[in-house]
CSV table of C-alpha atoms and ligand atoms in Angstrom, one decimal:
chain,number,residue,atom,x,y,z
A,1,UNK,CA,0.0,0.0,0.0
A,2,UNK,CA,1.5,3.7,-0.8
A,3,UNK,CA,1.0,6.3,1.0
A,4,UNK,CA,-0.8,9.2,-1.4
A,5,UNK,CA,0.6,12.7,-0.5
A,6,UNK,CA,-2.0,15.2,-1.6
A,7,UNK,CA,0.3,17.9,-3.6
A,8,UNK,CA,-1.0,20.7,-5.7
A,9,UNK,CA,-3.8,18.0,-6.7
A,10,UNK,CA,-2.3,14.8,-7.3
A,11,UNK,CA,-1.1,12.2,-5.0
A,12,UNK,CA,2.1,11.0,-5.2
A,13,UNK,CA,3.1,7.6,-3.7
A,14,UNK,CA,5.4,6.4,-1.1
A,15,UNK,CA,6.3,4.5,2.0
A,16,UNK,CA,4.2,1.1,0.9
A,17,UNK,CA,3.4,-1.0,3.5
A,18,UNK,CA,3.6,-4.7,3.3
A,19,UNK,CA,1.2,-7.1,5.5
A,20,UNK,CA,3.1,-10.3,5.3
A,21,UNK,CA,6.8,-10.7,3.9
A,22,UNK,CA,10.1,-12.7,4.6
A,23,UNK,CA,11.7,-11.6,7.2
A,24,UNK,CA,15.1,-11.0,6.3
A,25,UNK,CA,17.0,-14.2,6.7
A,26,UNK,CA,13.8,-16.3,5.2
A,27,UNK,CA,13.2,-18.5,8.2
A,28,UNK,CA,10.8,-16.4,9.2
A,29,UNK,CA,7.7,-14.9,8.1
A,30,UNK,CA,7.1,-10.9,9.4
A,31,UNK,CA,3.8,-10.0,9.6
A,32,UNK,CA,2.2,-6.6,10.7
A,33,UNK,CA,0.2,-7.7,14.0
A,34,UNK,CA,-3.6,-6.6,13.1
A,35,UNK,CA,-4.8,-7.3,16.8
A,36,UNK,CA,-2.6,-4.4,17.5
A,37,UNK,CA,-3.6,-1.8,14.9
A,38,UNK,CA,-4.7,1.5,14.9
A,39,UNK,CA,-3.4,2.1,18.3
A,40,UNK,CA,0.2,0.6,17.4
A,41,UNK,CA,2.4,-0.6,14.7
A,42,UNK,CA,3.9,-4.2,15.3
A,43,UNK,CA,5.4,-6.8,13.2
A,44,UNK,CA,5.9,-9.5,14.4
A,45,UNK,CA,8.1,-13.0,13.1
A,46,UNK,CA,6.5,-16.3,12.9
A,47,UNK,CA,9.1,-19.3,13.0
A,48,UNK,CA,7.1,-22.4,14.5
A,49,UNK,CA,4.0,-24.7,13.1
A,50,UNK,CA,2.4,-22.6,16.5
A,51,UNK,CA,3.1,-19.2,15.6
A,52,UNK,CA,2.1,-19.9,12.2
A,53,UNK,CA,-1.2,-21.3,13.3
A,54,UNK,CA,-2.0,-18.8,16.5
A,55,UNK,CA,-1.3,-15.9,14.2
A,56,UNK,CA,-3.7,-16.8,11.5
A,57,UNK,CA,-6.8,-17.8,14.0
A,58,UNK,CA,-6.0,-15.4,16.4
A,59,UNK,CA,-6.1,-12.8,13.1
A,60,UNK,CA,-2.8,-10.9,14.0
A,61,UNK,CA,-2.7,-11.8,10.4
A,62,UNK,CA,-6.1,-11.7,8.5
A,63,UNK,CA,-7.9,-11.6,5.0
A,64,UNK,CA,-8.1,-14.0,2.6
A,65,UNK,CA,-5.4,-13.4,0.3
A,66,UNK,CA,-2.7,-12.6,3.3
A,67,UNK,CA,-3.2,-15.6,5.0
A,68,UNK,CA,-3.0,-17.4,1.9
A,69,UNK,CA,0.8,-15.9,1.8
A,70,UNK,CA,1.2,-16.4,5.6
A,71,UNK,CA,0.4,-20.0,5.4
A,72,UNK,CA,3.2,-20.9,2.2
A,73,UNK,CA,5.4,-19.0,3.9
A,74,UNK,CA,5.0,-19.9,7.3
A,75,UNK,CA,4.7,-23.8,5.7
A,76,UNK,CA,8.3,-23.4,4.5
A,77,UNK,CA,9.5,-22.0,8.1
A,78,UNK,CA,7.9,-24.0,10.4
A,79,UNK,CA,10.2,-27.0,8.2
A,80,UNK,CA,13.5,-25.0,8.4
A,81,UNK,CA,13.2,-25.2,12.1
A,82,UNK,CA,14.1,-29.1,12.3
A,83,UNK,CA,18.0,-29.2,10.7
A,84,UNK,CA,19.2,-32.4,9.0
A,85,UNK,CA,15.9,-34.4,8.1
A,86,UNK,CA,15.3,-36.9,5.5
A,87,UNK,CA,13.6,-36.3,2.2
A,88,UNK,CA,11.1,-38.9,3.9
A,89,UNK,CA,10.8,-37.2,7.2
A,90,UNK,CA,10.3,-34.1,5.7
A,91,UNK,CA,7.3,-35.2,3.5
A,92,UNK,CA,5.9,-36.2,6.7
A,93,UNK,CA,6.2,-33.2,7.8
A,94,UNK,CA,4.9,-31.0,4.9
A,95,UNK,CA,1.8,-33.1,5.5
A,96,UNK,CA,1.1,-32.8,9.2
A,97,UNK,CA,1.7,-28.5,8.8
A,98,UNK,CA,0.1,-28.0,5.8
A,99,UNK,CA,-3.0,-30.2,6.6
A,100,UNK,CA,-2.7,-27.5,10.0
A,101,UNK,CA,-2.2,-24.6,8.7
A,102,UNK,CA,-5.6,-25.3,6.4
A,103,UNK,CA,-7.5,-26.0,9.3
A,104,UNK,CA,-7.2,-22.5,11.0
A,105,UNK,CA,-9.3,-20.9,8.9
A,106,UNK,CA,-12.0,-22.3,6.5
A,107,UNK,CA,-13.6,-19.9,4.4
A,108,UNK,CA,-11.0,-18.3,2.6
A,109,UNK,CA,-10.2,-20.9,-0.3
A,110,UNK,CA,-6.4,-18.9,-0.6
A,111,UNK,CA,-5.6,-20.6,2.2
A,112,UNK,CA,-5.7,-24.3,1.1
A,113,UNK,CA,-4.7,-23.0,-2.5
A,114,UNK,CA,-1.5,-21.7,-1.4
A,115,UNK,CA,-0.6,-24.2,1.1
A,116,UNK,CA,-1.3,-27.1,-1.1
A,117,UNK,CA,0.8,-25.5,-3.6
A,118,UNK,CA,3.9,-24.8,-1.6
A,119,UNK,CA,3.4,-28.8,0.1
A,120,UNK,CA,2.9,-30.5,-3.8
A,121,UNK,CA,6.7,-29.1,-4.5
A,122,UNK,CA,7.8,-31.7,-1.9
A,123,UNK,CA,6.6,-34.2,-4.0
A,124,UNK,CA,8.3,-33.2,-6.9
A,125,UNK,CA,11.0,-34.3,-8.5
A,126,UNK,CA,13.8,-33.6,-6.0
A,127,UNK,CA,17.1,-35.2,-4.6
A,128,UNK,CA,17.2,-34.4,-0.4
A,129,UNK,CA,15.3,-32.3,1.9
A,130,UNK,CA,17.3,-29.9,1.2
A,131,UNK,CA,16.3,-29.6,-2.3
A,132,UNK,CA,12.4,-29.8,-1.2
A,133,UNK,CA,12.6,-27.1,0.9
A,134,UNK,CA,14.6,-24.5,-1.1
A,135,UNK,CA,11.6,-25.7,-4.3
A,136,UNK,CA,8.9,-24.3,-1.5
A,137,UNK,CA,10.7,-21.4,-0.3
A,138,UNK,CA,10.8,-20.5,-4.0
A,139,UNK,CA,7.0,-21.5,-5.0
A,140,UNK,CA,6.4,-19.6,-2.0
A,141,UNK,CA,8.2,-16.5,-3.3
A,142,UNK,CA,6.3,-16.8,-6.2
A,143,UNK,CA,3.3,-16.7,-5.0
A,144,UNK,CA,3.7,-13.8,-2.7
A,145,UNK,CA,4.7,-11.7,-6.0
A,146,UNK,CA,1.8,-13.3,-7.9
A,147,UNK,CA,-0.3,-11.9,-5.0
A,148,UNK,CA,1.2,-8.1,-5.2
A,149,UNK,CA,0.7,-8.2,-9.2
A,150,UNK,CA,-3.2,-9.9,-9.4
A,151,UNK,CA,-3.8,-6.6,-6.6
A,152,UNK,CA,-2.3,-3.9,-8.9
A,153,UNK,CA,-4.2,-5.9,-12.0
A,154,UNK,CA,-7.7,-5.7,-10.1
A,155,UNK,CA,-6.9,-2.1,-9.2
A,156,UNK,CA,-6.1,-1.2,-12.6
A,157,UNK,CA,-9.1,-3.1,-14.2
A,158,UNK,CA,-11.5,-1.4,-11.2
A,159,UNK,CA,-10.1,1.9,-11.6
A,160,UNK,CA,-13.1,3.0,-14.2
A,161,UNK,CA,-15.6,1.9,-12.3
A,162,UNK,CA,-14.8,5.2,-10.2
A,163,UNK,CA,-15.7,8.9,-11.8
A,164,UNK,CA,-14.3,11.2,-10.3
A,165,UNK,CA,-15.7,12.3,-7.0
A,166,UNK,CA,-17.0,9.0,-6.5
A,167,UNK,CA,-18.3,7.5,-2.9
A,168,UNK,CA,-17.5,4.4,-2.3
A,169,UNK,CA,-18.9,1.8,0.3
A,170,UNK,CA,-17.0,-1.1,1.7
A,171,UNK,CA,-17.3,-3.4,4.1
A,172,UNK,CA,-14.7,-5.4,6.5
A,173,UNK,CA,-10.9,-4.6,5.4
A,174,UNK,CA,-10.3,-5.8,1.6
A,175,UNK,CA,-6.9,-3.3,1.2
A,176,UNK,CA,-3.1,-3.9,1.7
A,177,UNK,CA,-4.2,-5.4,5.3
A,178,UNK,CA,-5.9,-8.2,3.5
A,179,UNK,CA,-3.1,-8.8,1.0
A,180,UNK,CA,0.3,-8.0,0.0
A,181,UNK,CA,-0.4,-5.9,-2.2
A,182,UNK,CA,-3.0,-2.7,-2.5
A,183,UNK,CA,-5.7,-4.9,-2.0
A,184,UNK,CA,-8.8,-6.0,-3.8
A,185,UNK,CA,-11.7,-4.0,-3.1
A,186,UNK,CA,-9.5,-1.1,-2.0
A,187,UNK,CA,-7.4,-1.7,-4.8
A,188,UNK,CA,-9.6,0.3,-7.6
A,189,UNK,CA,-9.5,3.0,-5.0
A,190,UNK,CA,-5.7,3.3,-4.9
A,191,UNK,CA,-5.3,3.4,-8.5
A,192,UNK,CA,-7.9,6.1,-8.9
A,193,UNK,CA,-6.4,8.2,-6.1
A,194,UNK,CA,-2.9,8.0,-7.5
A,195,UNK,CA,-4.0,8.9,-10.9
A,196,UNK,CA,-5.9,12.7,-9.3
A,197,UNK,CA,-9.1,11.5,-8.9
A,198,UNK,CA,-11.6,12.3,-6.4
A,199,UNK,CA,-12.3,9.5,-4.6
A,200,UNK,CA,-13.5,8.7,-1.2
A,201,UNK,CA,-14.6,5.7,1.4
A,202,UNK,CA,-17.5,4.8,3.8
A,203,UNK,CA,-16.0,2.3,6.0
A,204,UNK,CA,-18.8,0.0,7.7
A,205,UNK,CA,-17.1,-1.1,11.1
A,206,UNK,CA,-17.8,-4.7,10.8
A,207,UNK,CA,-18.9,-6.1,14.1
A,208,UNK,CA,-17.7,-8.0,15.8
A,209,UNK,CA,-14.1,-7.4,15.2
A,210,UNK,CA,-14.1,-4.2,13.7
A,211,UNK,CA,-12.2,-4.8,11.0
A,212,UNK,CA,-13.6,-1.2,8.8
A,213,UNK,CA,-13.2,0.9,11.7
A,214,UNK,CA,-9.7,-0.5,12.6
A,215,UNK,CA,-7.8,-0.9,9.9
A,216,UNK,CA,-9.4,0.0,6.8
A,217,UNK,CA,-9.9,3.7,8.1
A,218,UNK,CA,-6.3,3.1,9.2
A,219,UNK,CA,-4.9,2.4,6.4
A,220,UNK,CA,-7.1,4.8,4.3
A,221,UNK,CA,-6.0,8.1,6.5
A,222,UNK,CA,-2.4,7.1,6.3
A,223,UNK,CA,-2.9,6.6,2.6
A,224,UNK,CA,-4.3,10.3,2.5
A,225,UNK,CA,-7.8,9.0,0.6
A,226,UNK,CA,-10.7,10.3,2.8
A,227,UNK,CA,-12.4,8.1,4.8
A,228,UNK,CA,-15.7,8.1,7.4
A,229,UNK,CA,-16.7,4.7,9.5
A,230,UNK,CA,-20.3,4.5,10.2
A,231,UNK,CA,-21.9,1.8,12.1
A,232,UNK,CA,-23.2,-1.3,10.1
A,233,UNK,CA,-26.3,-0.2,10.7
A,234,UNK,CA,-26.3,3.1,9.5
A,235,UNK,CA,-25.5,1.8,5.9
A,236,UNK,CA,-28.6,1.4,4.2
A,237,UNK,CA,-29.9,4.5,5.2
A,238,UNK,CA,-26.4,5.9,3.6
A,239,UNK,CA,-27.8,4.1,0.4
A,240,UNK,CA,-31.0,6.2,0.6
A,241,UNK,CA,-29.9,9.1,1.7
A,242,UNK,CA,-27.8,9.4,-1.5
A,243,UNK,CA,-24.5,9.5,-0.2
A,244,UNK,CA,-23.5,6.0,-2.0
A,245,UNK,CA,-22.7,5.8,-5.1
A,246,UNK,CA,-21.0,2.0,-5.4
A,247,UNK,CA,-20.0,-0.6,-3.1
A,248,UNK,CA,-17.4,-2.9,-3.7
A,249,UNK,CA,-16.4,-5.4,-1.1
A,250,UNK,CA,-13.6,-8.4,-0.9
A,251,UNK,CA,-14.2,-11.6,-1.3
A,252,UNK,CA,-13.2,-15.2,0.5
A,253,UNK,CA,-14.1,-17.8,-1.6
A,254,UNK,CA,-15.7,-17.5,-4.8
A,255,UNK,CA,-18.2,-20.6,-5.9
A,256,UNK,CA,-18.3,-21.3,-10.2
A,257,UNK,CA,-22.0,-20.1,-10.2
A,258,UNK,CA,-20.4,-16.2,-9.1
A,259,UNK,CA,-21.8,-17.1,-5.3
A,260,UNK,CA,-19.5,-15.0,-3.1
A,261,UNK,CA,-18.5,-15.6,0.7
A,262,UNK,CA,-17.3,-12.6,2.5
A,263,UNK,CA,-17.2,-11.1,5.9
A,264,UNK,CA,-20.7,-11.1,8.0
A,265,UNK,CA,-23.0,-8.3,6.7
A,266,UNK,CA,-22.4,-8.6,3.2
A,267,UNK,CA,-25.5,-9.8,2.1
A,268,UNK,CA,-27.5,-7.4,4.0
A,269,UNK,CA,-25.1,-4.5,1.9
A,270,UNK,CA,-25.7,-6.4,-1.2
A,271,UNK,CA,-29.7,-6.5,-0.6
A,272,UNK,CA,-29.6,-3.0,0.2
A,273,UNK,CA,-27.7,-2.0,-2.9
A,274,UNK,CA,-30.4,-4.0,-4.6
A,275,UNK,CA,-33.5,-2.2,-3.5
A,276,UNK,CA,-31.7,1.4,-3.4
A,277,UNK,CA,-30.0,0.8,-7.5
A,278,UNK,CA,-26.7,1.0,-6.1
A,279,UNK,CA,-24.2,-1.1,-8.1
A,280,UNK,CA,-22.5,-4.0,-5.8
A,281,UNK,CA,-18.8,-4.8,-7.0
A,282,UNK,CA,-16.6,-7.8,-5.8
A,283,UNK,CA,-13.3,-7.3,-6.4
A,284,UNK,CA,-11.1,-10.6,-5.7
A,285,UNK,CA,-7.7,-12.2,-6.9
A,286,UNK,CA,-8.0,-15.9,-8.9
A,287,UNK,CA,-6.7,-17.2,-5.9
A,288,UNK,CA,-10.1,-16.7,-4.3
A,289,UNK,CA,-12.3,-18.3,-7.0
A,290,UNK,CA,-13.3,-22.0,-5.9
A,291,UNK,CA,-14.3,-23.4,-9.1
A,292,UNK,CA,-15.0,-26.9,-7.6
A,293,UNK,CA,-17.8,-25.3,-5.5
A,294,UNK,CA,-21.3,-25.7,-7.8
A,295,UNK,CA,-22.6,-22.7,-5.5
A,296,UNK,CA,-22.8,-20.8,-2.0
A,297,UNK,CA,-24.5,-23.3,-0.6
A,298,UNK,CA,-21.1,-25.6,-0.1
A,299,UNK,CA,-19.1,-22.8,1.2
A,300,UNK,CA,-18.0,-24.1,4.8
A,301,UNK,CA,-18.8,-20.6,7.0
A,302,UNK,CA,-16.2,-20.5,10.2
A,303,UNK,CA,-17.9,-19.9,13.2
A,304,UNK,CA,-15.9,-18.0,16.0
A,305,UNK,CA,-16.5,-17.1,19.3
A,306,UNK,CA,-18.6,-16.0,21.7
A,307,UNK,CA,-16.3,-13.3,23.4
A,308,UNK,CA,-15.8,-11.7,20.2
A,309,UNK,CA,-19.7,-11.0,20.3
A,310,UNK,CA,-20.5,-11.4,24.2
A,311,UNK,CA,-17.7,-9.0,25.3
A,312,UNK,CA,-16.5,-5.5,24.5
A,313,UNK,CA,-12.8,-3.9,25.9
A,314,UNK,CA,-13.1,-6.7,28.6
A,315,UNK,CA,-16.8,-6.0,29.6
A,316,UNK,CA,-19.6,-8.6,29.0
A,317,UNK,CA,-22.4,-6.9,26.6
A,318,UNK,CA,-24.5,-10.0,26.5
A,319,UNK,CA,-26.0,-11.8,29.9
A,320,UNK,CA,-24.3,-14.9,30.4
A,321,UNK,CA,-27.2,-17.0,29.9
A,322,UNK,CA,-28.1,-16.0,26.7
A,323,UNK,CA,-26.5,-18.0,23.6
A,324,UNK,CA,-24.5,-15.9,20.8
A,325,UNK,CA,-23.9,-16.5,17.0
A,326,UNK,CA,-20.7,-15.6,15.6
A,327,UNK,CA,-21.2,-16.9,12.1
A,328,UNK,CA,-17.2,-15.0,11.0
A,329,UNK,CA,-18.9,-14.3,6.9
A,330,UNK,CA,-22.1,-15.2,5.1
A,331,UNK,CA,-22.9,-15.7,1.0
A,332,UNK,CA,-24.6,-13.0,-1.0
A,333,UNK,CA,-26.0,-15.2,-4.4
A,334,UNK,CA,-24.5,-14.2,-7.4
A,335,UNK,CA,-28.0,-12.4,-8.7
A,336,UNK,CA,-27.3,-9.7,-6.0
A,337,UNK,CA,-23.3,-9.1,-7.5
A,338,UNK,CA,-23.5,-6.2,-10.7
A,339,UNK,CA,-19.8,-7.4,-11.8
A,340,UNK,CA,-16.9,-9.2,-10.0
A,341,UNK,CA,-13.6,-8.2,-10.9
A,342,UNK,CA,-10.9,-10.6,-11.0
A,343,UNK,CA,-7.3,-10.0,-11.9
A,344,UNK,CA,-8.3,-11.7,-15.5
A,345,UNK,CA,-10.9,-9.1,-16.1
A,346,UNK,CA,-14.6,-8.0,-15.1
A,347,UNK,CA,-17.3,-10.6,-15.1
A,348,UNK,CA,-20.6,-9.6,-15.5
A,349,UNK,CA,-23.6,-12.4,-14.9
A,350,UNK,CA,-24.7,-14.7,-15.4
A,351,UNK,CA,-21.4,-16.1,-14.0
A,352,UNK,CA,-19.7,-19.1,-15.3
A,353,UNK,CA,-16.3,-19.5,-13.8
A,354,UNK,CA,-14.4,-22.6,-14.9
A,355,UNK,CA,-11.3,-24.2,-14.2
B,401,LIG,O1,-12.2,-12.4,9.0
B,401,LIG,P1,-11.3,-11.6,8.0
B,401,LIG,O2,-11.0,-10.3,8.6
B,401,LIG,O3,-10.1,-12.4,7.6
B,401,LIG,O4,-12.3,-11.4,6.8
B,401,LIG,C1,-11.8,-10.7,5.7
B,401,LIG,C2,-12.8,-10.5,4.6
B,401,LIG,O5,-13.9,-10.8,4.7
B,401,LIG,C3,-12.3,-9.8,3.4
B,401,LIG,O6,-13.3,-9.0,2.8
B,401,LIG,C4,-11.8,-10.8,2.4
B,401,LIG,O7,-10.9,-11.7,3.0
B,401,LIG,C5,-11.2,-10.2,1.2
B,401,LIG,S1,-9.6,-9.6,1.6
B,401,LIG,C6,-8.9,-9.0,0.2
């Protein structure tokens, strides 16, 4: 993500910031701490199958497409830590951490994708463990700067979509916080403001983790694009009281039929968009697109916990005999999506994604 100085009408950028990267002797992965943000700035190094694992449930490290990138590089780390091994000790291995890693999260599909990826170079065609692991550190490379380029592609292709003075709603976090790159849904956004254009944000907070009001605000201000946080709530009556003039939200997994799975609320946006005439934009990388998914339907939904919900800066908001949902996304039907753009392009329905 750059940060845009305004000057004498254009925005010039600098100082990117990078979610999830090596850190700088590869055995580790660096990762900004999200838990932490706005109030401070951490990064933090994961080394063990543990701190791989805590950091992505825990969401120190979140959104689909960075723990994708977290997981194949954390995969190759939590390997390095064991010295001389067998090739045959280390397959072993690749399969316990992968099939680990996968588990932490289920929605996002670039989790498995890029895990599975980074594990099936073990099985290659290689001579020691040694050779294995330097094929997944490098698969793993690759995929980080496949990730950064399908981010500036999606910007790039988005970037229309936004006259200038344009209002845009999103929902969650879908910028450089969710990849490691500029983002998907945030990503049309960047391109427009770097180019001069007038473009600005209305960040829903997304209960229960706050999410829009944390860090996409966050990184917004220090980005220099104007942004406002409302409640969830207040969103539809944005929608009607004309101050919306597109929404474009992230994405986690992606079924063939255009069905999309993203961050709890979405639908409701989506229905509101609907009924107000409001167009409803996905933006997501091919890494999100589950083309072995039929529809929504078969999208496994992770449900989290009840303190996320029940409790608030360490204060109980909800009588502890009374149950809580925390259903973590839900799936707005591809009838409700106006276009999904993809780093291949813009798909307009009805959607047909193959293999
Ligand atoms: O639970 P989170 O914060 O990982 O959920 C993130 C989202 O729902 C994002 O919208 C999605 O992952 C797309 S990120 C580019």
């Amino acid at each position: 993500m750059f940060r845009l100085h305004h000057t004498a009408g254009t925005f010039t950028a600098v100082n990117p910031i990078q979610a999830v990267r090596w850190a700088p002797d590869c055995h580790a992965v660096r990762i900004i701490d999200q838990t932490a943000l706005p109030e401070r700035f951490i990064e933090r190094d994961l080394r063990s199958l543990d701190d791989v694992c805590t950091a992505i449930s825990s969401m120190a490290v979140r959104g689909a497409p960075a723990i994708g990138i977290a997981g194949a590089l954390g995969l190759v780390a939590s390997l390095g830590a064991y010295g001389d091994q067998t090739l045959d000790q280390l397959r072993a291995r690749v399969a316990v951490h992968a099939r680990r890693i996968v588990s932490t999260r289920p929605t996002a599909a670039n989790l498995a994708w890029a895990v599975n990826a980074v594990a099936a170079e073990a099985g290659g065609p290689v001579a020691s463990a040694a050779d294995a692991l330097q094929a997944m550190r490098d698969k793993a490379g690759a995929l980080l700067a496949d990730d950064i380029a399908m981010c500036r592609r999606i910007g790039e292709l988005g970037e229309p979509l936004l006259a200038d003075g344009a209002r845009v709603l999103t929902h969650c976090n879908a910028g450089a916080l969710a990849t490691t790159g500029i983002g998907t849904a945030l990503a049309p956004v960047y391109v427009a403001a770097e180019h001069g254009r007038r473009v600005s944000v209305l960040a829903c907070e997304t209960r229960p983790l706050l999410q829009g009001a944390r860090l996409t605000a966050w990184e917004l201000s220090r980005a220099g694009v104007p942004v406002r946080v409302i409640t969830d709530g207040a969103a539809a009556g944005a929608m009607r009281d004309g101050r919306v003039d597109l929404v474009i939200v992230g994405a986690d997994r992606i079924a063939a039929n255009g069905d999309v799975a993203n961050k709890i609320g979405t639908y409701a946006l989506a229905l509101a968009s609907r009924h107000h005439g409001i167009p409803f934009y996905v933006a997501a990388p091919t890494s999100t697109f589950d083309v072995t998914i039929a529809n929504g339907a078969a999208i496994p939904i992770e449900q989290r916990g009840r303190d996320e919900v029940a409790r608030v800066a360490g204060r109980a908001i909800v009588p502890n005999d009374v149950p809580v949902d925390n259903p973590a996304f839900d799936v707005t039907p591809a009838e409700l999506v106006t276009a999904i753009v993809s780093d291949r392009g813009i798909h307009h329905p009805p959607y047909r994604f193959d293999p």
